[in-house]
Short mmCIF file of C-alpha atoms in Angstrom, two decimals:
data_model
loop_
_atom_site.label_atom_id
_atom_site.label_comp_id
_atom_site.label_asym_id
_atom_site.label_seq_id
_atom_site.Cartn_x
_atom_site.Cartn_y
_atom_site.Cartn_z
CA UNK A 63 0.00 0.00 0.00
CA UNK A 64 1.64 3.81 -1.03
CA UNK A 65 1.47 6.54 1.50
CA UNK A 66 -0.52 8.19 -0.71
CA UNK A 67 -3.20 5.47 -0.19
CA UNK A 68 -2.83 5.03 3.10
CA UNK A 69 -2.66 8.95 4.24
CA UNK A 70 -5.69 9.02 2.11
CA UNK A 71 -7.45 5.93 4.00
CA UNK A 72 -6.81 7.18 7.22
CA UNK A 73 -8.38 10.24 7.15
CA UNK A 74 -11.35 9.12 5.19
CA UNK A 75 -12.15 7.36 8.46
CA UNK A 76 -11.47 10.05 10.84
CA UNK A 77 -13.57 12.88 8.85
CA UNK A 78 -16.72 10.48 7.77
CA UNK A 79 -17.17 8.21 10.86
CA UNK A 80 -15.21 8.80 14.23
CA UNK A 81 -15.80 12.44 15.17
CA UNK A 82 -19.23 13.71 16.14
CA UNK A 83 -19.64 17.64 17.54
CA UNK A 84 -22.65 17.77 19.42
CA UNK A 85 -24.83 20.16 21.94
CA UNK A 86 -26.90 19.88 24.84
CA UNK A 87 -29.98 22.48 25.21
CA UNK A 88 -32.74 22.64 27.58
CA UNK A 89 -34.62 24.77 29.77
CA UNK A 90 -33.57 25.76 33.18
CA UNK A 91 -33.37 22.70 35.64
CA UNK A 92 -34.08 20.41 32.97
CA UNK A 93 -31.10 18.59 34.04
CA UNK A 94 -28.75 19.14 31.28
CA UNK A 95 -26.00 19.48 32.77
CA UNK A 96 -26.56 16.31 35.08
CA UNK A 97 -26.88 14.57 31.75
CA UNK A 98 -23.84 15.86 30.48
CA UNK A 99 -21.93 14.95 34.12
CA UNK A 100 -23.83 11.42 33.96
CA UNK A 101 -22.35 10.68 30.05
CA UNK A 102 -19.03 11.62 31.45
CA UNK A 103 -19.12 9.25 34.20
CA UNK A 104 -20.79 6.60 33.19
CA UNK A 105 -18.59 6.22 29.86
CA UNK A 106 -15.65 6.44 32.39
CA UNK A 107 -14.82 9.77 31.07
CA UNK A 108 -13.93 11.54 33.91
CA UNK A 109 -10.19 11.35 35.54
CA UNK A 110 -9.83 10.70 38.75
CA UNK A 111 -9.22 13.92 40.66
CA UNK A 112 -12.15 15.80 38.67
CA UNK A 113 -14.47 13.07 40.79
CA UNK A 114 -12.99 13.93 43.60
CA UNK A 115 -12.97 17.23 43.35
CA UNK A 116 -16.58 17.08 42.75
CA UNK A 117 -17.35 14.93 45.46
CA UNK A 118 -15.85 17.13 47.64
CA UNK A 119 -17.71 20.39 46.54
CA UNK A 120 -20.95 18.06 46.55
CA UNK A 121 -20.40 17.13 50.20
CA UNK A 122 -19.70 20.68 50.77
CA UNK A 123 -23.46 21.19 49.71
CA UNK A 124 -24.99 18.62 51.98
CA UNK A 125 -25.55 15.73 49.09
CA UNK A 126 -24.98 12.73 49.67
CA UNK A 127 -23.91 11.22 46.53
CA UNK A 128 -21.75 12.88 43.52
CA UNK A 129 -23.45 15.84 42.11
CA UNK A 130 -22.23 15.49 38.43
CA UNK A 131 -23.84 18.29 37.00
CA UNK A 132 -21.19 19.89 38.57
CA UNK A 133 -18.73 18.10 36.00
CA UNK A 134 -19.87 21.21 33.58
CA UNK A 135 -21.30 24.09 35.53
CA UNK A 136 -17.13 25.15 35.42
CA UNK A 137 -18.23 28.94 36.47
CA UNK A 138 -18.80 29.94 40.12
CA UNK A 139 -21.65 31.85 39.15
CA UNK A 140 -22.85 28.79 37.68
CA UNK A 141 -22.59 26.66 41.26
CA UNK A 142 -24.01 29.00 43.31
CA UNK A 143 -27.08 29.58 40.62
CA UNK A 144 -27.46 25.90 39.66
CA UNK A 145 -27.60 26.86 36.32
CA UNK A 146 -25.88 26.74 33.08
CA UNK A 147 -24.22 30.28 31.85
CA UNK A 148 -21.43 29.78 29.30
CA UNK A 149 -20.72 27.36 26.99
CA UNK A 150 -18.92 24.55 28.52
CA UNK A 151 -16.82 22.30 25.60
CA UNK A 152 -15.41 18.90 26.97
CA UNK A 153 -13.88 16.52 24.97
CA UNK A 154 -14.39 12.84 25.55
CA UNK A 155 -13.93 9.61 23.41
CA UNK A 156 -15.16 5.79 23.26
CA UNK A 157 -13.71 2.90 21.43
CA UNK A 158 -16.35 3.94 18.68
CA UNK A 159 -16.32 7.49 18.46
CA UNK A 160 -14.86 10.69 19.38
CA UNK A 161 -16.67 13.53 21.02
CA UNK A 162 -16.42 17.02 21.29
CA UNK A 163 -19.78 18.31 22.96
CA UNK A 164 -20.72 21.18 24.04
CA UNK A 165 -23.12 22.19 27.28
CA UNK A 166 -25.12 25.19 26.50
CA UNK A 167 -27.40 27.30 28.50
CA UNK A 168 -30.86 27.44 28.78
CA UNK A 169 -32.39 30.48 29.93
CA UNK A 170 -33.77 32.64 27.74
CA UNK A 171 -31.41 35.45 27.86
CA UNK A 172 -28.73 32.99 26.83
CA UNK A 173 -29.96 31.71 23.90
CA UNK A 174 -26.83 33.24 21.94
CA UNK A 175 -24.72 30.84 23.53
CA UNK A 176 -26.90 27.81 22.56
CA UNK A 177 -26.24 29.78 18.87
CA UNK A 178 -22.60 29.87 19.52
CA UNK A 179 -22.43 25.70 20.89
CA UNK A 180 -24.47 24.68 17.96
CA UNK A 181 -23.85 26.54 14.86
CA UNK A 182 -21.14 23.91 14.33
CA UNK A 183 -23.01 20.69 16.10
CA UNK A 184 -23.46 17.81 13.72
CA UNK A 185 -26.20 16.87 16.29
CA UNK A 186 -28.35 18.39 19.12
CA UNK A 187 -30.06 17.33 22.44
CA UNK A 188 -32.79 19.12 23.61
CA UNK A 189 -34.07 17.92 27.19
CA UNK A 190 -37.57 18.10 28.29
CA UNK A 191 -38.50 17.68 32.01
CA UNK A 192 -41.05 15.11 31.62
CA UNK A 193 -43.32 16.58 34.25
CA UNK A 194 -43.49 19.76 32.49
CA UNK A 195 -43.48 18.69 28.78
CA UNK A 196 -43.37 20.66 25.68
CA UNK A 197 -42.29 24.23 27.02
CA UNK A 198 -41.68 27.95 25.09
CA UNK A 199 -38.36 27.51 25.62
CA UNK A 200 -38.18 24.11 23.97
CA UNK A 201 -39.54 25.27 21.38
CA UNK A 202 -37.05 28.16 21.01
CA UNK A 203 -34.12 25.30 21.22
CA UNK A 204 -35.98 23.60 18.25
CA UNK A 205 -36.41 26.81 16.22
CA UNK A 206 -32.49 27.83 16.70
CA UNK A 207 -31.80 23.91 15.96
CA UNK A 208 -33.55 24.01 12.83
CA UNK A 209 -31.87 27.64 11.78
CA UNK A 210 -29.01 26.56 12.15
CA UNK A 211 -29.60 23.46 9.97
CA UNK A 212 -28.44 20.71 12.53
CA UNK A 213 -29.00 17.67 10.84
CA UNK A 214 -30.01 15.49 13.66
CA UNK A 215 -31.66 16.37 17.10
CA UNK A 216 -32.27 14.03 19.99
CA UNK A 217 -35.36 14.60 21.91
CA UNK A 218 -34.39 13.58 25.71
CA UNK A 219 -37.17 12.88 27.80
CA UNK A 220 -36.03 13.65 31.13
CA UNK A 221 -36.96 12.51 34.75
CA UNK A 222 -39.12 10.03 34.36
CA UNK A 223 -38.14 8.60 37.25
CA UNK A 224 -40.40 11.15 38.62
CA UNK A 225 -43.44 10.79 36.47
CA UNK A 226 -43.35 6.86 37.31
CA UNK A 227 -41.63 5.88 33.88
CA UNK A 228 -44.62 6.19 32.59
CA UNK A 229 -44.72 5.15 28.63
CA UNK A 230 -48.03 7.07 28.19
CA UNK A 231 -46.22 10.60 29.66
CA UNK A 232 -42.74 9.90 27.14
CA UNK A 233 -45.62 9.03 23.85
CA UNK A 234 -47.38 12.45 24.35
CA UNK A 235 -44.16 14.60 24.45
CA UNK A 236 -42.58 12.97 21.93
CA UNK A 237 -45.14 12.90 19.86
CA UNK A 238 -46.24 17.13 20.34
CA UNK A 239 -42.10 17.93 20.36
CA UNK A 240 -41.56 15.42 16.96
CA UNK A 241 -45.10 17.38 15.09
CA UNK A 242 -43.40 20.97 15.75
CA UNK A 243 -39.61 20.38 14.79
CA UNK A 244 -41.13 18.79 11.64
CA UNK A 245 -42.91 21.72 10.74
CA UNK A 246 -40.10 23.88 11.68
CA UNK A 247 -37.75 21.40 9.22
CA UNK A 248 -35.41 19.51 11.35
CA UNK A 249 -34.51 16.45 9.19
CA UNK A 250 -33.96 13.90 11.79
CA UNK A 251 -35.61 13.41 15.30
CA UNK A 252 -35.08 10.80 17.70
CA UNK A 253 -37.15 10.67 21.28
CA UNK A 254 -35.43 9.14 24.08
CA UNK A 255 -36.75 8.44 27.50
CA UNK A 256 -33.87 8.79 30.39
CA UNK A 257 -33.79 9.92 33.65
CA UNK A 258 -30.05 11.81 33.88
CA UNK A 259 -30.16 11.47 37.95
CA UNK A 260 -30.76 7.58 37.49
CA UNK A 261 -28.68 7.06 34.74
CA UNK A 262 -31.89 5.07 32.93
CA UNK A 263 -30.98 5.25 29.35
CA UNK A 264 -28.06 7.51 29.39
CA UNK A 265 -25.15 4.59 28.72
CA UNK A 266 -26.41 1.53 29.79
CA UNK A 267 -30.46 0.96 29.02
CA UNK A 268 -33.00 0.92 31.91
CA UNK A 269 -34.68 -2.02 33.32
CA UNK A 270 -37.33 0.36 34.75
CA UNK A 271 -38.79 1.24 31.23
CA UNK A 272 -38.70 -2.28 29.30
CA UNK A 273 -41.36 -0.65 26.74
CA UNK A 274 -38.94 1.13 25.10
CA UNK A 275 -36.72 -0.86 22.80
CA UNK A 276 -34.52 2.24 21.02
CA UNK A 277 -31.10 3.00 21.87
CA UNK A 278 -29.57 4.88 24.33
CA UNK A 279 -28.32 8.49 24.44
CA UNK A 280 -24.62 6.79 24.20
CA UNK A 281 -25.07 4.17 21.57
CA UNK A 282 -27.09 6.78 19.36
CA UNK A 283 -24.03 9.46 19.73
CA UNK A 284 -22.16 6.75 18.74
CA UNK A 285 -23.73 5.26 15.80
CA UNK A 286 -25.68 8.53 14.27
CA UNK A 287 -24.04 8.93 10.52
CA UNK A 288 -21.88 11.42 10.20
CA UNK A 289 -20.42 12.34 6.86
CA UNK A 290 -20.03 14.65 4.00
CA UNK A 291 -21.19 14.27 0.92
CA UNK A 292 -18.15 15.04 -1.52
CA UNK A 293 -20.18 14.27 -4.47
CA UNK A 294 -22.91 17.35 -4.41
CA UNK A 295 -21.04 19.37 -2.13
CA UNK A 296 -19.99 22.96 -3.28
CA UNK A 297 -15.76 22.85 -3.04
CA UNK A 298 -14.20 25.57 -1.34
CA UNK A 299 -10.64 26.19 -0.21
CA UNK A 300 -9.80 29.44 1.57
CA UNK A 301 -6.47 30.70 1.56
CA UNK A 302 -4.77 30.99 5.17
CA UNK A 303 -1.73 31.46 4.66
CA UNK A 304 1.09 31.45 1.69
CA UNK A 305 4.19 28.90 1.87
CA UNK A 306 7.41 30.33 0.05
CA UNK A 307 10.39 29.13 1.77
CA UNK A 308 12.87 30.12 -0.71
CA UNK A 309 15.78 27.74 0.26
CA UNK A 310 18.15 25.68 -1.48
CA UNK A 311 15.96 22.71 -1.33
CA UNK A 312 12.73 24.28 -2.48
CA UNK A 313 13.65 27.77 -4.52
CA UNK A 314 10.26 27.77 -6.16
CA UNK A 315 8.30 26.23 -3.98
CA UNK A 316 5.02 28.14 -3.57
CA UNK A 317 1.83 26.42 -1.77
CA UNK A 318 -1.16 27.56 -0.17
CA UNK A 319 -2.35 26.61 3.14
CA UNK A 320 -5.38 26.31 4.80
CA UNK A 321 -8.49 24.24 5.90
CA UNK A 322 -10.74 22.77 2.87
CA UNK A 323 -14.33 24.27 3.81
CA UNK A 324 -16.28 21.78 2.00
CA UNK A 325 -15.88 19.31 -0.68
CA UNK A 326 -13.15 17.60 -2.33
CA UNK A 327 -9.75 18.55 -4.10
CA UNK A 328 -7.64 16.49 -6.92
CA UNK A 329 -4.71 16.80 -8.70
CA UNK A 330 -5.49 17.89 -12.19
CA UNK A 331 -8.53 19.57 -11.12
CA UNK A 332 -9.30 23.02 -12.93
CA UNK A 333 -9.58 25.33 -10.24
CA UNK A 334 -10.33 29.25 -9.68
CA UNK A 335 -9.45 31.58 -7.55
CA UNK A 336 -11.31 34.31 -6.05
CA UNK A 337 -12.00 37.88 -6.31
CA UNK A 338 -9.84 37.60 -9.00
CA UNK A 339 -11.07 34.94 -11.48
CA UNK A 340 -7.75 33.89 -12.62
CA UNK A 341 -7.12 30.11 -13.26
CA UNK A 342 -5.21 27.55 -13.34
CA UNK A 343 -4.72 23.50 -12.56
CA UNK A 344 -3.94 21.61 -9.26
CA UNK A 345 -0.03 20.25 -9.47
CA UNK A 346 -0.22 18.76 -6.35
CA UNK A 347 -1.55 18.64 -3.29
CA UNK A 348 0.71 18.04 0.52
CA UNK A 349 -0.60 16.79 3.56
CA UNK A 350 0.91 16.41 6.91
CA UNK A 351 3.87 16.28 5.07
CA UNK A 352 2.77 13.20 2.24
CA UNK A 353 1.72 13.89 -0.97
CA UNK A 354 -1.76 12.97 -1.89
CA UNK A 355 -4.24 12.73 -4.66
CA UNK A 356 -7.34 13.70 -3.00
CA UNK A 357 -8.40 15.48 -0.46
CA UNK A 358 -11.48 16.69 1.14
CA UNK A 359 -13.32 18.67 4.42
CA UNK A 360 -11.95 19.28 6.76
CA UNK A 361 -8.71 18.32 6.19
CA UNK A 362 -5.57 20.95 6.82
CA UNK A 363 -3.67 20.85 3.42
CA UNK A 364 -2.00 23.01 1.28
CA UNK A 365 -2.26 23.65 -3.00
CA UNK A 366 0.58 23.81 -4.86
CA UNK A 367 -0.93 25.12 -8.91
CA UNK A 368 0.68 24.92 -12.14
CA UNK A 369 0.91 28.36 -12.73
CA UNK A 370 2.25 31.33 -10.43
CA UNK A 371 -0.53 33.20 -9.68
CA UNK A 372 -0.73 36.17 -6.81
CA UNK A 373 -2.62 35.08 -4.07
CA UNK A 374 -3.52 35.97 -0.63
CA UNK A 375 -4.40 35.44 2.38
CA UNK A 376 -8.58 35.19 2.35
CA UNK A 377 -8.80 34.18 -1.52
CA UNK A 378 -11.33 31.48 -2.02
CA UNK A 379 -9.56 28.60 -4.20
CA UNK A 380 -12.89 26.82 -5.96
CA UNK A 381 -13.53 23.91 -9.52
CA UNK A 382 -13.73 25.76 -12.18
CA UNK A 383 -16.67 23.94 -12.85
CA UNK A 384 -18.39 25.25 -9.57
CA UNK A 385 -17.67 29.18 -9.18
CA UNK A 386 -20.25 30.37 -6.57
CA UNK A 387 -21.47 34.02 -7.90
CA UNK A 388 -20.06 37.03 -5.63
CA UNK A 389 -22.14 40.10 -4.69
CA UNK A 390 -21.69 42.76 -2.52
CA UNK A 391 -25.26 42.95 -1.60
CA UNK A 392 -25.68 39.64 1.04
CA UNK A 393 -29.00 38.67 2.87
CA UNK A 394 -28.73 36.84 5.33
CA UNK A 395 -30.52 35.84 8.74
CA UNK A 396 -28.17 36.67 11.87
CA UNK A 397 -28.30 35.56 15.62
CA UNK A 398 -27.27 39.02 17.59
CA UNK A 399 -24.65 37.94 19.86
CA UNK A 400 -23.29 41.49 21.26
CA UNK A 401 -24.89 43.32 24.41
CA UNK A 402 -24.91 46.46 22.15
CA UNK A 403 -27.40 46.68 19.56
CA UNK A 404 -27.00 46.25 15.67
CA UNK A 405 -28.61 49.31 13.74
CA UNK A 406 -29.41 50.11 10.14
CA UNK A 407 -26.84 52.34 8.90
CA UNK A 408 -24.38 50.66 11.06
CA UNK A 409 -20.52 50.14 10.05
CA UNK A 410 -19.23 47.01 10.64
CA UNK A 411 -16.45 44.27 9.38
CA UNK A 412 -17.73 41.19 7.51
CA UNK A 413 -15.50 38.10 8.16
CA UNK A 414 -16.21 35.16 5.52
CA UNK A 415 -13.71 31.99 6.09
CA UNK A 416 -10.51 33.80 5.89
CA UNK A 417 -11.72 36.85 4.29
CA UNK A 418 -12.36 39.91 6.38
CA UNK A 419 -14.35 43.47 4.25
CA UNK A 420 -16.09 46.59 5.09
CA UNK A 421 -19.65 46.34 4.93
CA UNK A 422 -22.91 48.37 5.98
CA UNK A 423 -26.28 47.36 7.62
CA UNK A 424 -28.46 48.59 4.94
CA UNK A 425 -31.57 47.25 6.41
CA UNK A 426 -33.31 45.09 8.93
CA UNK A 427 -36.86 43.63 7.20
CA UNK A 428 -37.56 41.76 10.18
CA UNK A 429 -37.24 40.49 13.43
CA UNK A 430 -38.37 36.37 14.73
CA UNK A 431 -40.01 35.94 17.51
CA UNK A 432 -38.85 32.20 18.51
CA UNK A 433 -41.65 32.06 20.95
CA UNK A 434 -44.18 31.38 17.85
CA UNK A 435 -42.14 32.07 14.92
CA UNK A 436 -44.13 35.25 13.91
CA UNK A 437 -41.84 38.45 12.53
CA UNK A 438 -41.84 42.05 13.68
CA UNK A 439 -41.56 44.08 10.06
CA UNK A 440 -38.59 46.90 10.24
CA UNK A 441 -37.66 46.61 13.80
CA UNK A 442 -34.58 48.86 12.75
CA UNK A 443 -32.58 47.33 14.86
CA UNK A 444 -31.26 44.26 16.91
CA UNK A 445 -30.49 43.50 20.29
CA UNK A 446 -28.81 40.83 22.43
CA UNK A 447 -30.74 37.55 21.07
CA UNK A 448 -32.25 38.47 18.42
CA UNK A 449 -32.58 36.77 15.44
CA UNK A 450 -33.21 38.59 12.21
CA UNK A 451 -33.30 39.73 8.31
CA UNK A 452 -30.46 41.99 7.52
CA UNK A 453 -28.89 43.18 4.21
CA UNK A 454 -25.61 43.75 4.48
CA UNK A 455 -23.38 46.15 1.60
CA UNK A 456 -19.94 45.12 1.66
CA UNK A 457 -16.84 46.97 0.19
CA UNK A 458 -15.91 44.01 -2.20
CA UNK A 459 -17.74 41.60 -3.70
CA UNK A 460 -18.25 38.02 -1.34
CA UNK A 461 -18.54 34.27 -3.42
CA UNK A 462 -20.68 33.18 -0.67
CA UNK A 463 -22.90 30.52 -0.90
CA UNK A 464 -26.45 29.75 0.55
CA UNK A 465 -26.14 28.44 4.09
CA UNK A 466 -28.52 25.60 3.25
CA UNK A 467 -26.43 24.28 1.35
CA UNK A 468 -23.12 24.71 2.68
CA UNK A 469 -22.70 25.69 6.86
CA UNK A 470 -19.08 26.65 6.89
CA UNK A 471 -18.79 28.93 3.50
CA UNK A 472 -22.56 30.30 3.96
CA UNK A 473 -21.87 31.63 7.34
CA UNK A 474 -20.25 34.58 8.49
CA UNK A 475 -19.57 37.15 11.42
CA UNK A 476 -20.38 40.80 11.60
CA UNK A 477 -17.69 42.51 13.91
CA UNK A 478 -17.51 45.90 15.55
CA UNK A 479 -14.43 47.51 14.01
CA UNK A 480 -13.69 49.79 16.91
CA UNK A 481 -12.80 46.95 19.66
CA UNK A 482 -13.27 43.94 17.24
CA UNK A 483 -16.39 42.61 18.97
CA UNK A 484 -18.68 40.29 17.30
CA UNK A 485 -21.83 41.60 17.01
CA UNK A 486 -23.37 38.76 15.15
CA UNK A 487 -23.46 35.38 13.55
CA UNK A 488 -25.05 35.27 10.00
CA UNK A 489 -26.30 32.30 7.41
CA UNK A 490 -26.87 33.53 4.04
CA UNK A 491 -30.22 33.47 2.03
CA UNK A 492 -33.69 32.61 3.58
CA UNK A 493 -33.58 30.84 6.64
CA UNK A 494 -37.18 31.87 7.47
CA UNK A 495 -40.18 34.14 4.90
CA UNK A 496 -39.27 37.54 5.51
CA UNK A 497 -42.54 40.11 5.54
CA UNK A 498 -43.92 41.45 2.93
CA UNK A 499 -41.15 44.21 1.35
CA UNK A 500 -43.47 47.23 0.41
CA UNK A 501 -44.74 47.32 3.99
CA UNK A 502 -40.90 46.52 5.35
CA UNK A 503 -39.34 49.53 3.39
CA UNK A 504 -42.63 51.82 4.48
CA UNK A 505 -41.39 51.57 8.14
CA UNK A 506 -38.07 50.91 8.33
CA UNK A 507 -36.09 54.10 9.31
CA UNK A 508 -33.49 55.71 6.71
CA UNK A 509 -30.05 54.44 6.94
CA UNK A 510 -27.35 56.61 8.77
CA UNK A 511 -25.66 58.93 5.90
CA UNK A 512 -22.00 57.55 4.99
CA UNK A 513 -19.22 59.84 4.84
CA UNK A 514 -16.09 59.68 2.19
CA UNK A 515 -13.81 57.30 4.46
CA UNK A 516 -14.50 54.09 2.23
CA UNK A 517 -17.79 53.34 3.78
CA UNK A 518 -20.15 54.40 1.07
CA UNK A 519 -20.50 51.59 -1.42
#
């Protein structure tokens, strides 16, 4: 076998199959941390002193057994609440998979972080209390879920230790939770009936609900697909960073690094690269140091072309056969992240993969209300989050493509260019029917006037 093929082989397995990136979301005292704490443990996840150290705080507390919700709830303002504030990333693994998952919060006035944990979450796990069912803030989770286009979401049915483990009580929630995330468009939904304190369900299956014959949280993490498919997906490379060493060993050597976005990448392949539409062929492609044929997302590589052309830092590299059309006039739905508002007429920075521009909030059509998924026409601004229509003006023309089909290259970040905050995450096109435009442009107020510094576009 070459190293070529074997390079190649390897990391075929570790993109498609062996990593899965998933959140947790739930409303307060749901238990999701305790579920998170429980996976930890019970997949023998946890070293050693962390147990004790949480044993120790838990005895400090009065309990007496292991509280291992406090496994997640890293902040002190977390402990002393008993709830769930940042976003709390751990990284475990099994002999089947690898994990990287991440604990978000579930009050309402943190639903930006559940934005932040799952915009790149392969899957999601919204918890239900299963004495209080179907909730406004479950619905919320399952309206951000399905924005963000998470391809699979587990419904966790939780505490039914308390409700008996009654199947009747698990049927009716599932059943209400699995009608609205339909509507709402999330692909994939599977119900599963735990109780996080018990551990029923969670890793090993529970002998107190023998009417339920699906898998547990555990073996569904680990056996959900997971993979991208190279042969409809939109190929895009974006430049990081340009390699000319210029030594006696390699005196031409000129290759261009970076993570591959999405799709695939051959040798021979007729590629493009962007803003400036020049072409050229693919001479060869290096990874970790072996050269390959073929490579694909999201694999660290870098291009070496046949010809010498000048590139940069933030080009987008794409087939020739698949150039994505640039504008400078993006809509796009955005989740407000930032404490201060976003405005029309606003200046802000527009960071796309490796690409940073000037851009303008030209307008703000509308505003969702997650609650029932109605829209407030022209709100003329956005505030801490808020999800919402914008159209954005940028400086130089963008090859971005529709988030729907592509969630790394149709995504992007609006930052405040005096501090470099983010103000807000963005998916481009129609994530949701924005109101009707005669009545949006009637009372939305007039943009801020630009002045001569480059802003006017």
């Amino acid at each position: 076998m070459s190293n070529t093929t074997a390079v190649t082989e390897q990391f075929a397995d570790l993109s498609a199959t062996t990593l899965l990136r998933f959140a947790t979301a739930g409303s307060v005292d749901d238990g999701k941390s305790t579920l998170v704490g429980r996976l930890l443990h019970d997949s023998k996840s946890v070293l050693t002193d962390q147990l004790e150290a949480v044993e120790r705080a838990s005895a400090g507390r009065g309990a007496d057994a292991p509280d291992l919700a406090l496994l997640t709830d890293g902040l002190r303002a977390e402990r002393e609440q008993g709830i769930t504030i940042d976003v709390a990333y751990r990284y475990f693994a099994t002999p089947r998979r690898r994990f990287i998952l991440a604990d978000t919060p579930g009050h309402v006035q943190y639903t930006r972080n559940m934005v932040t944990g799952a915009s790149t979450a392969d899957l999601a796990v919204v918890l239900v209390d299963a004495r209080n069912g179907v909730i406004e803030q479950t619905r919320r989770h399952a309206a951000v879920a399905a924005l963000l286009r998470v391809p699979h979401v587990v419904l966790a049915v939780n505490k039914m230790d308390l409700v008996a483990y009654d199947e009747r009580v698990f049927a009716r929630i599932a059943e209400e939770f699995t009608a609205y995330a339909a509507e709402l468009g999330v692909p994939e939904i599977t119900a599963i009936p735990i109780s996080a304190l018990a551990g029923d369900n969670v890793v090993e299956p529970s002998s107190n609900m023998d009417w339920y014959g699906g898998p547990t949280v555990l073996e569904h993490l680990e056996t959900v697909p997971v993979s991208h498919d190279l042969a409809t997906c939109h190929a895009r490379f974006p430049v990081q960073y340009v390699i000319r060493p210029q030594t006696a060993e390699h005196p031409d050597y000129r290759g261009y690094a970076g993570q591959i976005a999405a799709g695939a990448f051959r040798v021979g392949e007729s590629v493009t690269v962007l803003p400036s539409g020049r072409s050229s062929k693919i001479a060869g492609i290096d990874l970790l140091g072996e050269a390959v044929d073929v490579a694909w997302t999201p694999q660290s590589i870098t291009l070496l072309l046949e010809d010498d052309i000048d590139i940069a830092r933030g080009d987008l590299i794409v087939p020739s056969a698949d150039v994505p059309p640039s504008t400078q006039d993006i809509q796009a739905t955005v989740c407000h992240v930032a404490d201060a508002p976003l405005s029309v007429g606003q200046r802000v920075l527009l960071k796309h993969t490796t690409r940073t521009v000037k851009a303008i909030v030209k307008e703000i059509p509308s505003r969702l209300t997650l609650d029932d998924l109605s829209q407030h026409p022209a709100p003329g601004r956005l505030v801490a989050n808020d999800i919402g229509r914008v159209l954005v003006r940028t400086a130089e023309p963008l090859a971005l493509d529709a988030y729907a089909d592509s969630r790394r290259t149709g995504s992007f970040l609006l930052i405040d260019p005096a501090d470099g905050t983010t103000l807000a995450a963005g998916m481009a096109g129609t994530a949701f029917a924005a109101p009707d435009s005669d009545e949006a442009a009637a009372a939305a107020p007039a943009p801020a006037p630009a002045d001569d510094e480059g802003w006017d576009f």
